[in-house]
Coordinates of C-alpha atoms in Angstrom, one line a residue:
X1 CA 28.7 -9.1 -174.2
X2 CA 31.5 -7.1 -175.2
X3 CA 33.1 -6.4 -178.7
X4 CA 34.1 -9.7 -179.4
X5 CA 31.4 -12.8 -179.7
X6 CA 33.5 -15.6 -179.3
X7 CA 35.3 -14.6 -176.3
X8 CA 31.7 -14.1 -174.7
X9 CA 31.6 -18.0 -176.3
X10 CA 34.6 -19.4 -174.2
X11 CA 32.8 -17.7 -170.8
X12 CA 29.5 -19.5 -171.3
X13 CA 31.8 -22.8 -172.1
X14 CA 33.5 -21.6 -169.0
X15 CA 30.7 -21.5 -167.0
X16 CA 28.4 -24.2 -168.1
X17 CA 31.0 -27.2 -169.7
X18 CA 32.4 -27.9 -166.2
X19 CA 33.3 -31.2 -164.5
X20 CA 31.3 -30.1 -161.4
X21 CA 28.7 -27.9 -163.3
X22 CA 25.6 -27.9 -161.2
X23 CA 22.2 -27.0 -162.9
X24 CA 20.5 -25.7 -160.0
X25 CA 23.7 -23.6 -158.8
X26 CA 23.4 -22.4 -163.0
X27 CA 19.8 -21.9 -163.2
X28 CA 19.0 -20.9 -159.8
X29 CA 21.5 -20.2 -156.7
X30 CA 23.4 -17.9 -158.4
X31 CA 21.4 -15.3 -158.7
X32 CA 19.6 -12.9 -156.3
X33 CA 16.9 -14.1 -154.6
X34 CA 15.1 -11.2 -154.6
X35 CA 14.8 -11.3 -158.6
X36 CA 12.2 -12.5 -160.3
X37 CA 12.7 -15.4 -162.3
X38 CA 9.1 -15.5 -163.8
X39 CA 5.7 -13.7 -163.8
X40 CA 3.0 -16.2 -164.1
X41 CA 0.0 -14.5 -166.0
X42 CA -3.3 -15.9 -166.1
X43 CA -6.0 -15.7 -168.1
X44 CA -8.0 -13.3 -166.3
X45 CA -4.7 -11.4 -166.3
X46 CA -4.0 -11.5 -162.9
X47 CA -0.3 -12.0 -162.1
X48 CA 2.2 -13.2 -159.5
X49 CA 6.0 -13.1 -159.2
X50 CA 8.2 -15.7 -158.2
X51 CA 11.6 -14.9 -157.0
X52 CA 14.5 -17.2 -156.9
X53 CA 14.4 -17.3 -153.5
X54 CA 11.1 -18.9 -153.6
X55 CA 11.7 -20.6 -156.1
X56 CA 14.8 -22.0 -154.4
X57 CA 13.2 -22.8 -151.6
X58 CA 10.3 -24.0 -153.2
X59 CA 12.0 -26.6 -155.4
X60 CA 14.5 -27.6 -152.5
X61 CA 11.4 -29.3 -150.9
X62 CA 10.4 -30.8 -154.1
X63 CA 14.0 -32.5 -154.5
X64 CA 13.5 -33.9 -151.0
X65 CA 10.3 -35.1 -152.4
X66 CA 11.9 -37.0 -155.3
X67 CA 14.6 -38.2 -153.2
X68 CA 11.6 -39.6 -150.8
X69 CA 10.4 -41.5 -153.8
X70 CA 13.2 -43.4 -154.4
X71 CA 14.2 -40.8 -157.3
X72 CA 18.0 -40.0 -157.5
X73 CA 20.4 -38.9 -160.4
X74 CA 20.1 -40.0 -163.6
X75 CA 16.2 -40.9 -163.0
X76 CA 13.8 -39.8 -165.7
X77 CA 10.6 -37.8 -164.4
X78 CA 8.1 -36.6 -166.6
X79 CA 5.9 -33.8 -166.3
X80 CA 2.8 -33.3 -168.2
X81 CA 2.1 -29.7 -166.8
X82 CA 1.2 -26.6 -167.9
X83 CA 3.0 -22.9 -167.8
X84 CA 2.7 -22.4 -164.1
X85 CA 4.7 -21.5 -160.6
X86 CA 4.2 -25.4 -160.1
X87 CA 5.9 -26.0 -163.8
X88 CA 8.8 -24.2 -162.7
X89 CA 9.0 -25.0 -159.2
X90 CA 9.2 -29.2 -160.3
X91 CA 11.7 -28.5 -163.4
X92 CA 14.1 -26.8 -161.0
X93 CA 13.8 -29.7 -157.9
X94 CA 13.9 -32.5 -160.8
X95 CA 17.5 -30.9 -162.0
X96 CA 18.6 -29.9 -158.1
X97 CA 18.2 -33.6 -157.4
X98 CA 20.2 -34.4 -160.6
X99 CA 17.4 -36.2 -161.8
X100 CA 16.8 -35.9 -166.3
X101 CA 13.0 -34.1 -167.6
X102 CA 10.9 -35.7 -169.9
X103 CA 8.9 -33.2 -171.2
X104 CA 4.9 -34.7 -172.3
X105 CA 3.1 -32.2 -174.6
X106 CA -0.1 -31.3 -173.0
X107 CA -2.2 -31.9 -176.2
X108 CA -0.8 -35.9 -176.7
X109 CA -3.3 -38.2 -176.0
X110 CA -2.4 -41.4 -173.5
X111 CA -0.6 -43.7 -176.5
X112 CA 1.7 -40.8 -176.8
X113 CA 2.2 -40.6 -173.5
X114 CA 2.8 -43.7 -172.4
X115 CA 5.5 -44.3 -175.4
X116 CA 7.6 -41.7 -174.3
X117 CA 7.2 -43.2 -170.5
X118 CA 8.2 -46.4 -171.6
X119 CA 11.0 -45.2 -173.9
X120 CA 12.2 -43.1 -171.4
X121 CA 12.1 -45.0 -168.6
X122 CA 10.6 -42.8 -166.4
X123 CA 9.9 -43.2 -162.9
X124 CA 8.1 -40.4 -161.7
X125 CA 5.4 -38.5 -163.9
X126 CA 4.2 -35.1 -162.5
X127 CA 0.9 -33.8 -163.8
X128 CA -1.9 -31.2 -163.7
X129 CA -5.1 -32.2 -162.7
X130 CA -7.0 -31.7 -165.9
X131 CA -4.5 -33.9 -167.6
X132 CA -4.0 -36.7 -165.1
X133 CA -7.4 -38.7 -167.0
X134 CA -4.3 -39.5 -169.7
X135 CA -2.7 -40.9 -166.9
X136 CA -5.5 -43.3 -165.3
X137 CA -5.2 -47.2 -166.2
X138 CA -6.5 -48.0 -169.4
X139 CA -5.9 -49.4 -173.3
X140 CA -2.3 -47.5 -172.9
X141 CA -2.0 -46.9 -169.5
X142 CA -1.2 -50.1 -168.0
X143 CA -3.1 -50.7 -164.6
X144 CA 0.4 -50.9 -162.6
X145 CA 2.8 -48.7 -164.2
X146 CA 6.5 -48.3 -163.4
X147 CA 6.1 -45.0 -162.7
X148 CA 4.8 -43.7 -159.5
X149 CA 2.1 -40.9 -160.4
X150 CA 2.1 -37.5 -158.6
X151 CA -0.7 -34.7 -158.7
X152 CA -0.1 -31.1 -158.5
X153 CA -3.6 -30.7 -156.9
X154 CA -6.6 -32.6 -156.8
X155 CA -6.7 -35.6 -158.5
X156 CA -8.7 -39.1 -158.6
X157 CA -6.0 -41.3 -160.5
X158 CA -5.4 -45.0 -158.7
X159 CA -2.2 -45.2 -156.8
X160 CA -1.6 -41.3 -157.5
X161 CA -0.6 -38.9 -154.7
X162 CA -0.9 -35.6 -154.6
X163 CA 2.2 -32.7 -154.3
X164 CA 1.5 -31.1 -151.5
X165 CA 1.5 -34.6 -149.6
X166 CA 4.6 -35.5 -150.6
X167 CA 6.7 -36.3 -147.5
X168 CA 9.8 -33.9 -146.7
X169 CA 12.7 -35.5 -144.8
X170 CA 13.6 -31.5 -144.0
X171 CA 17.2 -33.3 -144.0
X172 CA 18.0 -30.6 -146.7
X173 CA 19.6 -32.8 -149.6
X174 CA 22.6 -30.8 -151.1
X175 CA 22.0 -30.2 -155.1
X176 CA 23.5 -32.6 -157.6
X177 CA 26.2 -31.5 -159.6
X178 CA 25.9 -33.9 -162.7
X179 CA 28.3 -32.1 -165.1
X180 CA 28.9 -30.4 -168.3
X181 CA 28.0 -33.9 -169.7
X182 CA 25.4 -34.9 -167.5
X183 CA 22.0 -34.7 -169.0
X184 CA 19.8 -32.2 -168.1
X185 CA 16.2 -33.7 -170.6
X186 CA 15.5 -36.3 -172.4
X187 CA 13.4 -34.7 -175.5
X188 CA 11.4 -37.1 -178.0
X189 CA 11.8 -35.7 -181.9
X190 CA 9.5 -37.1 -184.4
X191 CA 10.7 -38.0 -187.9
X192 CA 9.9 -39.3 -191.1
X193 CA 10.2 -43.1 -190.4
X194 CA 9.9 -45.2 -187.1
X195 CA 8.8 -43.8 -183.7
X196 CA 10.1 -40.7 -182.6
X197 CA 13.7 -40.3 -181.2
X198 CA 15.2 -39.5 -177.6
X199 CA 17.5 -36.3 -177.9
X200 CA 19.8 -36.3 -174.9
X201 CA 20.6 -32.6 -173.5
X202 CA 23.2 -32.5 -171.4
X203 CA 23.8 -29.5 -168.4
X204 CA 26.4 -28.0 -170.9
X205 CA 23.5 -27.1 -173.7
X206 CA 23.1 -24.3 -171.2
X207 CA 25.7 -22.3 -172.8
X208 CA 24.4 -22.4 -176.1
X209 CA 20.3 -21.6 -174.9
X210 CA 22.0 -18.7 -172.9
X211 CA 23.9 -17.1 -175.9
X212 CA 21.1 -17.3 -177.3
X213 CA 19.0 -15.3 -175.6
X214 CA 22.1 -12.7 -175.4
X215 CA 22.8 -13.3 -179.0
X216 CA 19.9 -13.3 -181.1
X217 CA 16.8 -12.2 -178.8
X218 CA 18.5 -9.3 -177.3
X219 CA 16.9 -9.9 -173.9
X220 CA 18.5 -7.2 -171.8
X221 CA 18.1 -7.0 -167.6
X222 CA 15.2 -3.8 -168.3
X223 CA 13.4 -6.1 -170.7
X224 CA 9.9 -7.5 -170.4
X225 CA 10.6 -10.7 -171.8
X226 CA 7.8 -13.4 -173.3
X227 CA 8.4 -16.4 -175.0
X228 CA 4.9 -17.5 -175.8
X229 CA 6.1 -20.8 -176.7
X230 CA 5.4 -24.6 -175.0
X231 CA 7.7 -25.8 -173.1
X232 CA 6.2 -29.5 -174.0
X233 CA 8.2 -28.5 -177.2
X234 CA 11.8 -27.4 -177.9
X235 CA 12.0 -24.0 -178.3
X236 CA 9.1 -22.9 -175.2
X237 CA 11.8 -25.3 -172.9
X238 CA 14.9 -24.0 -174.1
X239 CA 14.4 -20.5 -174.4
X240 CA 11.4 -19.7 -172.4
X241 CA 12.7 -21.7 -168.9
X242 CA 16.0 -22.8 -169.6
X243 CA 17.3 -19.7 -171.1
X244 CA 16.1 -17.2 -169.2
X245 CA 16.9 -18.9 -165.9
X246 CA 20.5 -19.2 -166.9
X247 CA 20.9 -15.7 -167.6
X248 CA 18.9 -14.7 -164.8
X249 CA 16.1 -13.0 -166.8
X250 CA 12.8 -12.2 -165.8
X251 CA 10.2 -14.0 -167.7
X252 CA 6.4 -14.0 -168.4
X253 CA 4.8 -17.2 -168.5
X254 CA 0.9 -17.2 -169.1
X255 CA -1.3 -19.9 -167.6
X256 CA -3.6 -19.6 -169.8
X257 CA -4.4 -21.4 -173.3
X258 CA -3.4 -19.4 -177.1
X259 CA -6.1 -16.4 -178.4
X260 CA -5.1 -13.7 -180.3
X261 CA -7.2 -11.4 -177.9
X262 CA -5.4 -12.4 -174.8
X263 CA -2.1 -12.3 -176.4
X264 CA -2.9 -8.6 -177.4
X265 CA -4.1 -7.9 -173.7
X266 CA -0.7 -9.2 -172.3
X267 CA 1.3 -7.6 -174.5
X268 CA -0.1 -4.6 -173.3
X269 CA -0.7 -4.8 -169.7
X270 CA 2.9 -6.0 -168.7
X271 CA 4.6 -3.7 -171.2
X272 CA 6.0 -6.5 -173.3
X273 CA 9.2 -5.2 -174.9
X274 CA 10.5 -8.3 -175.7
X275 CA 8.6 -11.4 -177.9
X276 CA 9.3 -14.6 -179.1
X277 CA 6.7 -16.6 -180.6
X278 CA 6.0 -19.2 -183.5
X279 CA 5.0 -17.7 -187.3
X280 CA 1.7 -18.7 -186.2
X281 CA 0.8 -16.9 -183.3
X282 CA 2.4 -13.7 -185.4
X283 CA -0.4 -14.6 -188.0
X284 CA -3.1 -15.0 -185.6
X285 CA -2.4 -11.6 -184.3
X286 CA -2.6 -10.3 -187.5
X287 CA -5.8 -12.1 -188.3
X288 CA -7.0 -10.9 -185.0
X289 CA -5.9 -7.6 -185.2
X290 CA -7.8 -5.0 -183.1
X291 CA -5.8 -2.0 -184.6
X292 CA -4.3 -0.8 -181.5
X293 CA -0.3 -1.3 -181.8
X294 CA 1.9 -2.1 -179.1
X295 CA 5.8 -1.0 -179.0
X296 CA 8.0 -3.7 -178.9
X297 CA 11.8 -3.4 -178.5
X298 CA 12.7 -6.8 -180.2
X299 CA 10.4 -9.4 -181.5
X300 CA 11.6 -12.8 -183.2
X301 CA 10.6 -16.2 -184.7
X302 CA 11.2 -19.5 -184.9
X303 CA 10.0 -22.7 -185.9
X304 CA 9.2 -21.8 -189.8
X305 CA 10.0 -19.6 -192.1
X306 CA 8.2 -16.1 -191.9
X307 CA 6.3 -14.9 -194.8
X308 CA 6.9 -11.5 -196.1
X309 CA 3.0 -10.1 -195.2
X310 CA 4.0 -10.7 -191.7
X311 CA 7.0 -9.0 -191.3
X312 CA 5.5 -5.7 -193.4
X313 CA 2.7 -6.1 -191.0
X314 CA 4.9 -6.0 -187.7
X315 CA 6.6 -3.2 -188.2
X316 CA 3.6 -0.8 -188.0
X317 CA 1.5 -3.1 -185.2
X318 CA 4.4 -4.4 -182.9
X319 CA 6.4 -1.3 -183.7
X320 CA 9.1 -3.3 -185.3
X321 CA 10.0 -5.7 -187.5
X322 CA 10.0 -9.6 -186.8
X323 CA 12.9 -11.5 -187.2
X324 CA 13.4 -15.2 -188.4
X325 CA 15.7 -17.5 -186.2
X326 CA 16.5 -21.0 -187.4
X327 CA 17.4 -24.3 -185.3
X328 CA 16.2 -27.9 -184.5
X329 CA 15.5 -30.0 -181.5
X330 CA 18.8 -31.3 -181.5
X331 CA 21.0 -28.2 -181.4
X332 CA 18.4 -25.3 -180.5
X333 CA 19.2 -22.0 -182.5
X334 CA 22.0 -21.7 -185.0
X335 CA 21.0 -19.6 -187.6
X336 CA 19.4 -16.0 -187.2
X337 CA 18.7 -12.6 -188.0
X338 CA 20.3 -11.6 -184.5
X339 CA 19.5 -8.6 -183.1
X340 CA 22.1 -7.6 -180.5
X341 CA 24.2 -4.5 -181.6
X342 CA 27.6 -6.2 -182.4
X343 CA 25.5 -8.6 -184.5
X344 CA 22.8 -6.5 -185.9
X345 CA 23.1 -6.8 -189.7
X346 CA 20.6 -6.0 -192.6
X347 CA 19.6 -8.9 -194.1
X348 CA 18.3 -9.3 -197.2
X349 CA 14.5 -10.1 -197.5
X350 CA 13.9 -13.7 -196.9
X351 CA 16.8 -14.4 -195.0
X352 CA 16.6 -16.5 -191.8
X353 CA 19.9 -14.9 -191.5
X354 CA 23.6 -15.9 -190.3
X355 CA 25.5 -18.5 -188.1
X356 CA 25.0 -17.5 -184.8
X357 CA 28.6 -17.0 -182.7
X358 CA 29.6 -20.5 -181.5
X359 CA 28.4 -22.1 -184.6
X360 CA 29.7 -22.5 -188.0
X361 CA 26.8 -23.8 -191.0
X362 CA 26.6 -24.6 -194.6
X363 CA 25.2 -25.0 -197.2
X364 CA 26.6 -28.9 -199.0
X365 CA 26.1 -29.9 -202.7
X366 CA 23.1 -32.6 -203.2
X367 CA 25.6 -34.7 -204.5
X368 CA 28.6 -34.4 -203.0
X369 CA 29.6 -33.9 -199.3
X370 CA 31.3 -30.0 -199.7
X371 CA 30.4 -26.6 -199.8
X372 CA 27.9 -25.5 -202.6
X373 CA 28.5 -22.2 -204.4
X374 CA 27.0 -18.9 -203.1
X375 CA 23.4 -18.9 -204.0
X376 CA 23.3 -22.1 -204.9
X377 CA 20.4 -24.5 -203.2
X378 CA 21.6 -27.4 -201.5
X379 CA 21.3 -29.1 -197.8
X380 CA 22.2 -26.9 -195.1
X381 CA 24.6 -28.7 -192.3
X382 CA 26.3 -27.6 -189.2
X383 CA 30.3 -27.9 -189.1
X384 CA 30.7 -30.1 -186.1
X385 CA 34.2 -29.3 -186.3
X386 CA 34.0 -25.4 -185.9
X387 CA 31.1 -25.0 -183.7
X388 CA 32.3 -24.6 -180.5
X389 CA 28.9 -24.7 -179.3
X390 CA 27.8 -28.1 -180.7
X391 CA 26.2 -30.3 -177.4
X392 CA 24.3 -33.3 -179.8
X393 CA 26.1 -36.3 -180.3
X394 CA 23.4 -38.8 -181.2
X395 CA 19.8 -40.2 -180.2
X396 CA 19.8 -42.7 -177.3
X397 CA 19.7 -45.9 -178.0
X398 CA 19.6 -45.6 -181.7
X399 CA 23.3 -45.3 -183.1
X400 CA 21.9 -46.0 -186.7
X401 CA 19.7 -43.1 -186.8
X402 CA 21.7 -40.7 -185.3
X403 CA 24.9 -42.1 -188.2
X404 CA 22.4 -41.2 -190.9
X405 CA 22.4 -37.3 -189.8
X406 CA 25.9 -37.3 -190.5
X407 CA 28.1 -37.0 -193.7
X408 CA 30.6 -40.3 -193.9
X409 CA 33.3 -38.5 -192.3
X410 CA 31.4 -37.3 -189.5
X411 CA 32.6 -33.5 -190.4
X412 CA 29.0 -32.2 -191.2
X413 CA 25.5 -32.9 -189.2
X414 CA 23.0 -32.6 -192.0
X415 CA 19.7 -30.8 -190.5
X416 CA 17.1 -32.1 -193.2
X417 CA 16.3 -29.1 -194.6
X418 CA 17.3 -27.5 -198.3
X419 CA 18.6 -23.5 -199.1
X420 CA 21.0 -21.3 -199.9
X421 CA 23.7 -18.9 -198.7
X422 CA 24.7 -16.0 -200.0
X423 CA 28.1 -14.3 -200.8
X424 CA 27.4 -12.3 -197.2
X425 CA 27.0 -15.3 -195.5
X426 CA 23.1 -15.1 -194.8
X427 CA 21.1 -18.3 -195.4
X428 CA 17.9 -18.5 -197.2
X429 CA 15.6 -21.5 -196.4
X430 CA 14.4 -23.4 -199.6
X431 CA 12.2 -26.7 -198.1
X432 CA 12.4 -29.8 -195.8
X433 CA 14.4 -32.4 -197.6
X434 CA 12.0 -34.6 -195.4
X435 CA 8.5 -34.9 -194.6
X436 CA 8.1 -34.0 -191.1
X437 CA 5.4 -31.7 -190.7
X438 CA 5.6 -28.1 -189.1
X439 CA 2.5 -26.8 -188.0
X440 CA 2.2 -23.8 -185.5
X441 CA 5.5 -24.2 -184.4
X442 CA 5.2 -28.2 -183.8
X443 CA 7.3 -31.3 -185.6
X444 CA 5.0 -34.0 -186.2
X445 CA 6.3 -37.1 -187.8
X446 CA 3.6 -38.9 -190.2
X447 CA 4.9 -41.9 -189.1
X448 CA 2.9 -41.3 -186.0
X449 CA -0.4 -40.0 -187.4
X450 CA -0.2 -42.5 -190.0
X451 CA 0.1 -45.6 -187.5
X452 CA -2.7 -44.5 -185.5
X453 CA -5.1 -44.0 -188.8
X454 CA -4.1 -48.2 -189.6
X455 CA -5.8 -49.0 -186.4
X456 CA -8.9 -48.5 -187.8
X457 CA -10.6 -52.0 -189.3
X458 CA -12.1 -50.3 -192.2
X459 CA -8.5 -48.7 -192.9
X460 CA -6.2 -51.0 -195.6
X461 CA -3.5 -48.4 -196.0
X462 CA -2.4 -44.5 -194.9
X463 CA -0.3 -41.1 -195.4
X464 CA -0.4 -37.9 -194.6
X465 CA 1.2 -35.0 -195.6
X466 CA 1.4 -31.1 -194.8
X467 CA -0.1 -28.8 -196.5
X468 CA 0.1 -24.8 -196.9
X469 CA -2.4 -23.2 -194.4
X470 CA -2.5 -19.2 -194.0
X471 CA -2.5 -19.2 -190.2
X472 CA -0.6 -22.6 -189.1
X473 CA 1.9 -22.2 -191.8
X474 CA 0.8 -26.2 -192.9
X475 CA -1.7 -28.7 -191.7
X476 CA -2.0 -31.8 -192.0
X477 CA -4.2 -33.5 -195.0
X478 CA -4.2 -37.7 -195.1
X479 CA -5.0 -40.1 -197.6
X480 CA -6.5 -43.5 -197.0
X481 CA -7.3 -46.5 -198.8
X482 CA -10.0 -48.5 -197.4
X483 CA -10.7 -52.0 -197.4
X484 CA -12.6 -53.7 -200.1
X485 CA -16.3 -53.2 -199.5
X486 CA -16.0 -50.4 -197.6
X487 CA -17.8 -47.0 -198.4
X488 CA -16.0 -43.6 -198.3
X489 CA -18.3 -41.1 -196.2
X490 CA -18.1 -38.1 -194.1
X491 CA -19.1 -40.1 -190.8
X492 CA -16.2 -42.0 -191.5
X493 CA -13.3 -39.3 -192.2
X494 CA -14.6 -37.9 -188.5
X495 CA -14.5 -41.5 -186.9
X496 CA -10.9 -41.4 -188.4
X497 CA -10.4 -37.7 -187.3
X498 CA -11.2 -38.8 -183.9
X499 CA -9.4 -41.5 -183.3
X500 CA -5.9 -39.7 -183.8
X501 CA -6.9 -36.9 -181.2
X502 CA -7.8 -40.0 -178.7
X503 CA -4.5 -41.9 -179.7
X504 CA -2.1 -39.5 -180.7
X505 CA -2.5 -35.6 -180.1
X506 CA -5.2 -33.3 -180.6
X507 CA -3.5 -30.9 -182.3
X508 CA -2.0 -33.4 -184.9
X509 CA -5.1 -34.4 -186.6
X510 CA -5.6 -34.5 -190.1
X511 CA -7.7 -31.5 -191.4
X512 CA -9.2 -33.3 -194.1
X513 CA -9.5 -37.1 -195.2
X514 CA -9.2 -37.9 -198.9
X515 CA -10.2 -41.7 -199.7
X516 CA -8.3 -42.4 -202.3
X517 CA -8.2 -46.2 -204.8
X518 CA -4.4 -46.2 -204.0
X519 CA -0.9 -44.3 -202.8
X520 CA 1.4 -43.6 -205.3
X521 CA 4.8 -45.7 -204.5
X522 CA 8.4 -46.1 -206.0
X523 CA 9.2 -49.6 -207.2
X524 CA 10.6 -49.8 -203.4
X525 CA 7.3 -49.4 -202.1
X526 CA 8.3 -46.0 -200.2
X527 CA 4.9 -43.6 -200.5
X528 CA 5.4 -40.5 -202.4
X529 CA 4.7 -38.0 -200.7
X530 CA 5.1 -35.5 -203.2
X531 CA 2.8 -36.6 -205.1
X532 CA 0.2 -36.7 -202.4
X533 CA 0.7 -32.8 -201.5
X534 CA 0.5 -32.0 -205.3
X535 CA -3.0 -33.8 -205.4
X536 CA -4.1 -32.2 -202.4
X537 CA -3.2 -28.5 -203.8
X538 CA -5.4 -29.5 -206.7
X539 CA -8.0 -30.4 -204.4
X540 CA -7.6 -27.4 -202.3

């Protein structure tokens, strides 16, 4: 990037908001095939490169695969995969045969699942072997799904078929070029209300996840670069695969499941210099501190707001100070403390820092629909006018929800959340004007925890809320009202933890279980939640 930002803006436009824009020319073709595109780390820490020419090769096959089963642009296929060579290698054939990912979270449990195959429409589902149980025929699963279900390796699901069987025509099927406005994934977002909501990326969202991994991460061609994030979630799919294989970065990817120890171990034995990771994981580390620092070049956050101990605490163990990076499912990154030289600022303590180049944000009044005064708390919004690098322009299928993002005159996207700019232009978040849930990174909508817990015959009414925890940032806490007659115990606030990991996710389930006579409402019936976190603090 040279001196000025915004003309590096107009390039990525350039190169990725093209009639004939062709995602696996942009994420893949271009670039040398003796590069590594990713080092997949496993647990033992044992490593393996794959190249681009591999991987072209490799996911060339797989498109001729799809296109064997019937699959052809515009079809949804969902994966419900790991980090792995495999993860990579299907993401890249699914876009070279123009063909839109659903991403499946590996912790959601088959209702999740087979929502967001329904909603989606998807026609192919791709999936480990340890997760392809979720997939077998059953309360969810229907026993002849619309989807055809393929195995990366061994699997014993009906109907299912296995990858390395797939037939190969050979015929070599030229990539798809879809288009700046062809879409690239279909993402599900949870909210507040109703079940969660389809966010459409199209191919030219690759200009913004590419600035901003030039931008705010820094990631320069010398880095070691790790994103610990999931790519089942929005900022591990835009900015640990997407990113990085439109710039042509090398990137770690580790096969392996979250500990503090074995994040340690790969920082050091692949001379991370470059890290990106949830609050969360940065408080595990510090939890799990063994006292040996490592010496990172940059290292950055996203998904919540970082808490000052951590950031004292990195400089000394990471050998720098993390930095907070702010953005949503629906527009990725648009707010941080960035870290490449032309943007390197020091921002005041607190701050998730500034618009990102590309973007233009502020903060609105909470009662009007203009700018609020420096330092004054109100709801921060993106200018859809000014940001050149805007790619969101509604949910699918749901024009209401998508119009209640918006001011009236369509000018500003309102992202939920409350704070305050400052005279410098640096932001400062306040809360969620909203009560979606962040934990460890994750959005989870109470909507969806709260439907499950309803299920239950000895359940009359339910809500649950987020509350502060010192390593996930919140959990969740619920509150139930049972049915008259029936007695509040332990075994039942298990059977009730239970049943949301079985029918929802196991990492959404509510830490604890409060019975209570009664949820506090407005006259409208709508629960208040505030109250409910209040009582829980109390209790806590």
């Amino acid at each position: 990037m040279g001196a000025d930002p915004n003309a590096r803006v107009r390039e990525l436009l350039d190169s990725y908001d093209r009639p004939d824009a062709c995602a696996a020319e942009l994420l893949c073709d271009r670039h040398p095939a003796e590069s590594v595109a990713f080092t997949i780390v496993e647990g033992d820490l044992s490593a393996v490169d794959l190249t681009y020419g591999e991987l072209r090769e490799r996911s060339e096959r797989f498109a001729d695969a799809l296109a064997g089963l019937g699959v052809g642009p515009g079809d949804r296929v969902a994966t419900l995969m790991a980090k792995s060579a495999d993860l990579a290698v299907v993401l890249l054939g699914i876009w070279r045969r123009g063909a839109v990912h659903v991403p499946l979270f590996t912790a959601f449990a088959p209702p999740a699942i087979a929502f967001r195959l329904h909603a989606s429409g998807t026609r192919v589902v791709i999936s480990d072997p340890d997760q392809a149980g979720k997939l077998a025929p059953g309360g969810d699963i229907p026993a002849d799904p619309p989807w055809r279900t393929v195995v990366t390796g061994a699997g014993d699901i009906p109907g299912a078929v296995r990858m390395d069987d797939l037939p190969v025509s050979g015929a070599g099927i030229p990539p798809v070029a879809a288009g700046g406005d062809g879409l690239l994934v279909q993402l599900f977002t949870s909210g507040t209300t109703g079940t969660p909501k389809g966010v459409p990326i199209p191919v030219r969202a690759l200009a913004s996840f590419h600035a901003y991994q030039e931008f705010a991460l820094d990631v320069r061609p010398e880095d070691i670069f790790w994103n610990a994030a999931d790519p089942g979630w929005a900022y591990g799919l835009y900015y640990a695969i997407l990113g990085p294989l439109a710039s042509g970065t090398r990137s770690l990817l580790l096969h392996a499941g979250f500990s503090p120890e074995l994040t340690w171990q790969v920082l050091r034995r692949f001379g991370v210099t470059n890290f990106a990771a949830a609050p969360t994981v940065y408080r595990a580390l510090r939890a799990g501190s063994d006292g040996q620092a490592v010496r990172l070049r940059r290292a950055s956050s996203a998904g919540e707001p970082l808490t000052p101990e951590v950031v004292a605490w990195s400089a000394d163990a990471l050998g720098v100070a993390v930095r907070d990076h702010y953005g949503q499912t629906e527009h990725g990154m648009v707010i941080c403390n960035a870290w490449h030289d032309h943007l390197n600022a020091a921002a005041p303590a607190g701050s998730m820092g500034r618009s990102l180049p590309g973007w233009e944000c502020a903060v609105l009044a909470d009662d009007a629909d203009i700018e609020a005064p420096a330092g004054q708390l109100g709801r921060i919004a993106i200018d859809t006018q000014h940001s050149a690098l805007l790619w969101f322009l509604g949910y699918l299928d749901t024009p209401e929800r998508s119009a209640q993002r918006y001011t009236a005159d369509g000018r500003w996207y309102l992202t939920g959340d409350a704070g305050s700019r400052d005279a410098d232009g640096f932001f400062r978040f306040s809360a969620r004007d909203d009560d979606v849930i962040i934990m460890a990174g994750y959005r989870i909508g109470p909507f969806e925890v709260e439907s499950v817990l309803v299920l239950h015959d000895d359940v009359a009414e339910a809500a649950v809320v987020g509350l502060p925890d010192e390593i996930r940032g919140e959990v969740l806490e619920a509150f139930v009202v049972l049915r008259d007659g029936v007695a509040a115990t332990g075994a039942l606030a298990q059977e009730l933890q239970t049943l949301v990991k079985k029918k929802f996710a196991a990492h959404a389930y509510p830490r604890q279980v409060h019975f209570v006579s009664a949820l506090p409402k407005t006259p409208s019936g709508k629960v208040q939640r505030f109250l409910l976190r209040d009582q829980g603090r109390a209790a806590g």
